[in-house]
mmCIF file of C-alpha atoms and ligand atoms in Angstrom:
data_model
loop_
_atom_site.group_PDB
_atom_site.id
_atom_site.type_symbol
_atom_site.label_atom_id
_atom_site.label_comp_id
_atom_site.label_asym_id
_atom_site.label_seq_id
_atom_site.Cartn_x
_atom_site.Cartn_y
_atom_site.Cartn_z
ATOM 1 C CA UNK B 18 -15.192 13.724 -3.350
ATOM 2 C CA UNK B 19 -12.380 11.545 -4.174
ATOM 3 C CA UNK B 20 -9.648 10.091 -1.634
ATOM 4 C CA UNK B 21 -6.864 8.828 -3.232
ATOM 5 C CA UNK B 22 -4.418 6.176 -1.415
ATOM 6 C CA UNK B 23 -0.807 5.596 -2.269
ATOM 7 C CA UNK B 24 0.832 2.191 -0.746
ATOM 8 C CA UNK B 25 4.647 2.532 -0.028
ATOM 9 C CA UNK B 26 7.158 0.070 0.441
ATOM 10 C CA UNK B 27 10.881 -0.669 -0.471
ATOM 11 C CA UNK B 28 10.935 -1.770 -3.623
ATOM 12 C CA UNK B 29 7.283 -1.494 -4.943
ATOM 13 C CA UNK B 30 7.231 -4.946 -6.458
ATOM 14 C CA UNK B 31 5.834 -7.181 -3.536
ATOM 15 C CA UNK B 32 4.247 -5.777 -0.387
ATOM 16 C CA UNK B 33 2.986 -1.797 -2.183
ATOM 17 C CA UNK B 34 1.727 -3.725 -4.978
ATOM 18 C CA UNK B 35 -0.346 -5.788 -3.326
ATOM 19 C CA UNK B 36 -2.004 -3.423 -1.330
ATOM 20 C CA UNK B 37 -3.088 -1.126 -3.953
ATOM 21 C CA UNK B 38 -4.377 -4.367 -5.743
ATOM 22 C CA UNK B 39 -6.178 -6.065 -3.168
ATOM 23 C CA UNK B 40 -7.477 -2.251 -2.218
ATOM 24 C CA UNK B 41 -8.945 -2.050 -5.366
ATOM 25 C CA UNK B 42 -10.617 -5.659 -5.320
ATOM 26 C CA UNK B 43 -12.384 -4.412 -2.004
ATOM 27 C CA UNK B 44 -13.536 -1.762 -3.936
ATOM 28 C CA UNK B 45 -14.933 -3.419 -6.994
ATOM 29 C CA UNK B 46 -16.564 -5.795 -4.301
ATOM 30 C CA UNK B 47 -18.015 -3.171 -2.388
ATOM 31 C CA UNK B 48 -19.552 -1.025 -5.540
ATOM 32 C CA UNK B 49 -17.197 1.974 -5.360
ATOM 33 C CA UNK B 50 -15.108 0.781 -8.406
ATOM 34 C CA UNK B 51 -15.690 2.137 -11.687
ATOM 35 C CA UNK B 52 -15.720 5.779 -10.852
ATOM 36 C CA UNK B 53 -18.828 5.111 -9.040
ATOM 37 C CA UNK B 54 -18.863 7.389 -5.748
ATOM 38 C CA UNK B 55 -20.670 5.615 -2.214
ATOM 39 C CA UNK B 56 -23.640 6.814 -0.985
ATOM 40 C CA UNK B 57 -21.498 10.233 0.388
ATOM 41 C CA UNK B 58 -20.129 10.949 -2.958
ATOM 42 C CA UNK B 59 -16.840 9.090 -1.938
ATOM 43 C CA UNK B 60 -14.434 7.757 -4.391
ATOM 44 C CA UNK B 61 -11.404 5.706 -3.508
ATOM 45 C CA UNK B 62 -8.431 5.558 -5.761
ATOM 46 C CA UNK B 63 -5.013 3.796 -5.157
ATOM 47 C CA UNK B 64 -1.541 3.783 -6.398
ATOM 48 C CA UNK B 65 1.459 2.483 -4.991
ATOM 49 C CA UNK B 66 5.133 3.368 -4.994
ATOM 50 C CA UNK B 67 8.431 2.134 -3.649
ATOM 51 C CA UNK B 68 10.958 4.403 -1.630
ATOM 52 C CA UNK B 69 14.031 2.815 -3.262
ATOM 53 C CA UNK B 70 15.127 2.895 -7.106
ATOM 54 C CA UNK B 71 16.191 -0.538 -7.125
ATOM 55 C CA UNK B 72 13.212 -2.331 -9.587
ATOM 56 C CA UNK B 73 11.585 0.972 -11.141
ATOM 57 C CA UNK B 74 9.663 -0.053 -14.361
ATOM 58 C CA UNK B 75 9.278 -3.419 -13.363
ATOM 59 C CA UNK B 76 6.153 -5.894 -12.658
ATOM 60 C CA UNK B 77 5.291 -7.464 -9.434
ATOM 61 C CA UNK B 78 7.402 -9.783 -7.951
ATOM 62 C CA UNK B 79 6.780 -13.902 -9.123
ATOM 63 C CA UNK B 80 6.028 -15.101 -5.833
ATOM 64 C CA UNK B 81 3.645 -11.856 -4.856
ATOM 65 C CA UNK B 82 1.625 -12.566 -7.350
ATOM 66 C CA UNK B 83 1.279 -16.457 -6.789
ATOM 67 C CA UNK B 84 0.798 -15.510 -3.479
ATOM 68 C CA UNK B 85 -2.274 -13.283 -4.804
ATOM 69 C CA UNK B 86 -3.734 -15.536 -7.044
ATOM 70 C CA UNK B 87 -3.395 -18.337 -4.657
ATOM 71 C CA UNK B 88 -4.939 -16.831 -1.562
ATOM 72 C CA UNK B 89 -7.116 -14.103 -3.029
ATOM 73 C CA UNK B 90 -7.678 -14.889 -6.594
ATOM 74 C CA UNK B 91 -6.632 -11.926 -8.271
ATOM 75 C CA UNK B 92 -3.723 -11.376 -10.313
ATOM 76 C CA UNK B 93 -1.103 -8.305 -9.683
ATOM 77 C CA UNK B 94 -1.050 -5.349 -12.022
ATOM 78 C CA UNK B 95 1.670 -2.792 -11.803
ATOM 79 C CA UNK B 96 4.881 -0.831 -12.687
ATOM 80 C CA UNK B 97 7.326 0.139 -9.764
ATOM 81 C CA UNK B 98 8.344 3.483 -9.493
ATOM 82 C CA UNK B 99 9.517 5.536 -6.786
ATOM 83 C CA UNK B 100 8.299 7.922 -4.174
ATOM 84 C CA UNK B 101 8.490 11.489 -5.201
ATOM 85 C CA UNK B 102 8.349 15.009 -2.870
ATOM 86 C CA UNK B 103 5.025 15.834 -5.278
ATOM 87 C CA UNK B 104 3.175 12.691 -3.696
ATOM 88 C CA UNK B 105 2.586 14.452 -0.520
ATOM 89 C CA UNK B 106 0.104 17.051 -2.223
ATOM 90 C CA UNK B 107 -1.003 14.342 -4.847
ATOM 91 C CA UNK B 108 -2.562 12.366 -1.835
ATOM 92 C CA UNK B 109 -4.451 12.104 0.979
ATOM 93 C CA UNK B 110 -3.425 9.210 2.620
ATOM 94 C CA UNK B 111 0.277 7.390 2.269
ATOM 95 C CA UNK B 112 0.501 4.084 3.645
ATOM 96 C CA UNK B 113 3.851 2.853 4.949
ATOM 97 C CA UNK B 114 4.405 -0.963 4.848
ATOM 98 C CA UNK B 115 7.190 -0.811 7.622
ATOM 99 C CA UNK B 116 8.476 1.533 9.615
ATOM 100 C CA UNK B 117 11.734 1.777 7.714
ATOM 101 C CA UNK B 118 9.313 3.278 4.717
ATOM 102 C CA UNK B 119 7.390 4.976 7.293
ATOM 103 C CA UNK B 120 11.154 7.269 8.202
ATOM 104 C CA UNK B 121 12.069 7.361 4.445
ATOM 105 C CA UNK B 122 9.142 8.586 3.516
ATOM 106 C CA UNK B 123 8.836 11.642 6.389
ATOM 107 C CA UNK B 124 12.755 12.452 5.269
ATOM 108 C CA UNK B 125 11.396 13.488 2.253
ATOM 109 C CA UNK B 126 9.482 16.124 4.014
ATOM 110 C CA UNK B 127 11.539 18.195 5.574
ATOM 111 C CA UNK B 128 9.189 20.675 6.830
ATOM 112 C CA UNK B 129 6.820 18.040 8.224
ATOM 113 C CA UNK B 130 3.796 19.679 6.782
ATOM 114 C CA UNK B 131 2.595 16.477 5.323
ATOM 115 C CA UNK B 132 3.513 14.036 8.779
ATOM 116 C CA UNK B 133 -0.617 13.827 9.251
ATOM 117 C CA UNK B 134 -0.546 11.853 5.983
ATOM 118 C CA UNK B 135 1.933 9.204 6.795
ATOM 119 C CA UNK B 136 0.705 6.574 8.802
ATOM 120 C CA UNK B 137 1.777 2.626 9.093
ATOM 121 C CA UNK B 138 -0.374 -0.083 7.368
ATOM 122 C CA UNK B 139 -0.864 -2.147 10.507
ATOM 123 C CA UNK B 140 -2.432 0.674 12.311
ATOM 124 C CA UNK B 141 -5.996 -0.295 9.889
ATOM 125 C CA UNK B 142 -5.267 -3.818 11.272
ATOM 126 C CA UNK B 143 -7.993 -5.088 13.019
ATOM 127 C CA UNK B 144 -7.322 -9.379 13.738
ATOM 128 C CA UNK B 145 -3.552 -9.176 13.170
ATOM 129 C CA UNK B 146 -1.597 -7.630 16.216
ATOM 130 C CA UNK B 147 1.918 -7.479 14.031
ATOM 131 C CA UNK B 148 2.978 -3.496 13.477
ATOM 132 C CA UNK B 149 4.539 -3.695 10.479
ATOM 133 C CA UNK B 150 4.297 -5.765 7.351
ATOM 134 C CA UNK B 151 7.733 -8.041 7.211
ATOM 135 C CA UNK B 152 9.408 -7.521 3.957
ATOM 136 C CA UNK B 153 9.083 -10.760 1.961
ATOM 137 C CA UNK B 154 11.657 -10.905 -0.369
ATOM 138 C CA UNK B 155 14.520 -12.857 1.204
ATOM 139 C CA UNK B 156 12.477 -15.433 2.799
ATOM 140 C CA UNK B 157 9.963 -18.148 1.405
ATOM 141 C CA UNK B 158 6.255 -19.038 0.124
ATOM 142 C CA UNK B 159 5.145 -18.194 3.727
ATOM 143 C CA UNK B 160 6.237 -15.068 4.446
ATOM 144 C CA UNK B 161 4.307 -13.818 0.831
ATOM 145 C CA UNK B 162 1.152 -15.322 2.367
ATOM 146 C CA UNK B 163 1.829 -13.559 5.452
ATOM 147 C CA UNK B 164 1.722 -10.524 3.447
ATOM 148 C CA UNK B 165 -1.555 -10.913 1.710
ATOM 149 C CA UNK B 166 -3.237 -12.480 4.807
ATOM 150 C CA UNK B 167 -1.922 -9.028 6.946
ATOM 151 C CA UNK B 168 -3.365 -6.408 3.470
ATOM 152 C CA UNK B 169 -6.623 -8.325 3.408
ATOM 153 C CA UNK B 170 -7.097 -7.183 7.202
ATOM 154 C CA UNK B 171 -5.406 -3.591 6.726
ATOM 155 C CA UNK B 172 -7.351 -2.871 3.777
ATOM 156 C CA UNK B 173 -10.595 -3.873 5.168
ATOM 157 C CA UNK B 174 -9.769 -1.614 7.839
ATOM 158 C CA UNK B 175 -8.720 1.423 5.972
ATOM 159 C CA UNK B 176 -12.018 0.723 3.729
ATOM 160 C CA UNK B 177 -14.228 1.014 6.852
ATOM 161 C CA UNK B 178 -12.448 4.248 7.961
ATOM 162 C CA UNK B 179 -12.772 6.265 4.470
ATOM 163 C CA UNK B 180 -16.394 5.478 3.916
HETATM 164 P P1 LIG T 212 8.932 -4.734 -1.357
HETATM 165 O O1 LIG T 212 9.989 -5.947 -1.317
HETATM 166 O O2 LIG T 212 9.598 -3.559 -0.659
HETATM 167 O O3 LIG T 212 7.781 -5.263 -0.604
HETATM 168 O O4 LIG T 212 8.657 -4.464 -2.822
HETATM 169 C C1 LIG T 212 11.325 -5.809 -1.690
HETATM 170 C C2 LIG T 212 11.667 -5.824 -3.035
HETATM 171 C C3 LIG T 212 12.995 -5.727 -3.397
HETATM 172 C C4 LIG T 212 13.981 -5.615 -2.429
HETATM 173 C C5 LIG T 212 13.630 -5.606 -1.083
HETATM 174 C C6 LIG T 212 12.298 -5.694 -0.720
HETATM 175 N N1 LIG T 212 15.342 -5.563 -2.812
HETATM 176 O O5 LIG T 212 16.197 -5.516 -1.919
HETATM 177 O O6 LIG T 212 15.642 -5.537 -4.019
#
């Protein structure tokens, strides 16, 4: 079986980004990369998008990714584009960074067939108590590491409760 993942923020250059990244390091660590399945036949793949328009086509953000390489060691690979209505079928789990993404996403779906797919990112949190992860971009070198520090723990979390 495969479980696919999409990571949603505001702009899908700093905070989405990372998470689908750093989700995907966890997964090379842990042997499920490569199309290789876990020992129930689980696959994991990620994506990430941004609910906004404002920076589709372009790389991660500078600072994310010195934040990345800096903390984590891995470098950030990526093209924003935005959320789209057909995401709700193309996935099985969509990961809000905030709850601002966590409303525009659900607005999208009127009907509210897909709400059980929508949760926050802090909810997989397991040694940070914040609820949402703070959006970055206005603020300095600490609030990036803040970010990766917060998607190390989520994504740990989320890894446990697929597999
Ligand atoms: P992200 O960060 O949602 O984590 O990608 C932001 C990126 C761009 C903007 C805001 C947040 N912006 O206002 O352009």
């Amino acid at each position: 079986m495969t479980y696919k993942l999409l990571f949603v923020c505001l702009g899908n250059i700093c905070r989405s980004p990372s998470a689908e990244n750093i989700m995907n390091h966890l997964i090379d660590q842990s042997g499920l990369g490569d199309g290789c399945a876990d020992a129930k036949g689980v696959r994991i793949i990620c994506d990430s998008a941004g609910t906004s328009s404002y920076h589709i086509g372009s790389p991660p953000d500078r600072r994310m990714s010195a934040a990345a390489v800096s903390k984590l060691g891995i470098k950030l690979r990526g093209q924003a584009r935005q959320f789209q209505k057909s995401d709700f079928q193309e996935f099985d789990l969509i990961l809000a960074m905030d709850r601002d993404n966590y409303e525009n996403i659900l607005s999208v779906d009127r009907s509210g067939q897909y709400h059980h797919k929508v949760r926050l990112m802090c909810d997989f949190c397991s040694r940070h108590t914040l609820k949402e992860v703070p959006d970055p971009y206005y603020g300095g070198t600490e609030g990036f590491n803040q970010v990766i520090d917060l998607l190390i723990d989520a994504c740990e979390g989320l890894l446990k409760h697929i597999s």
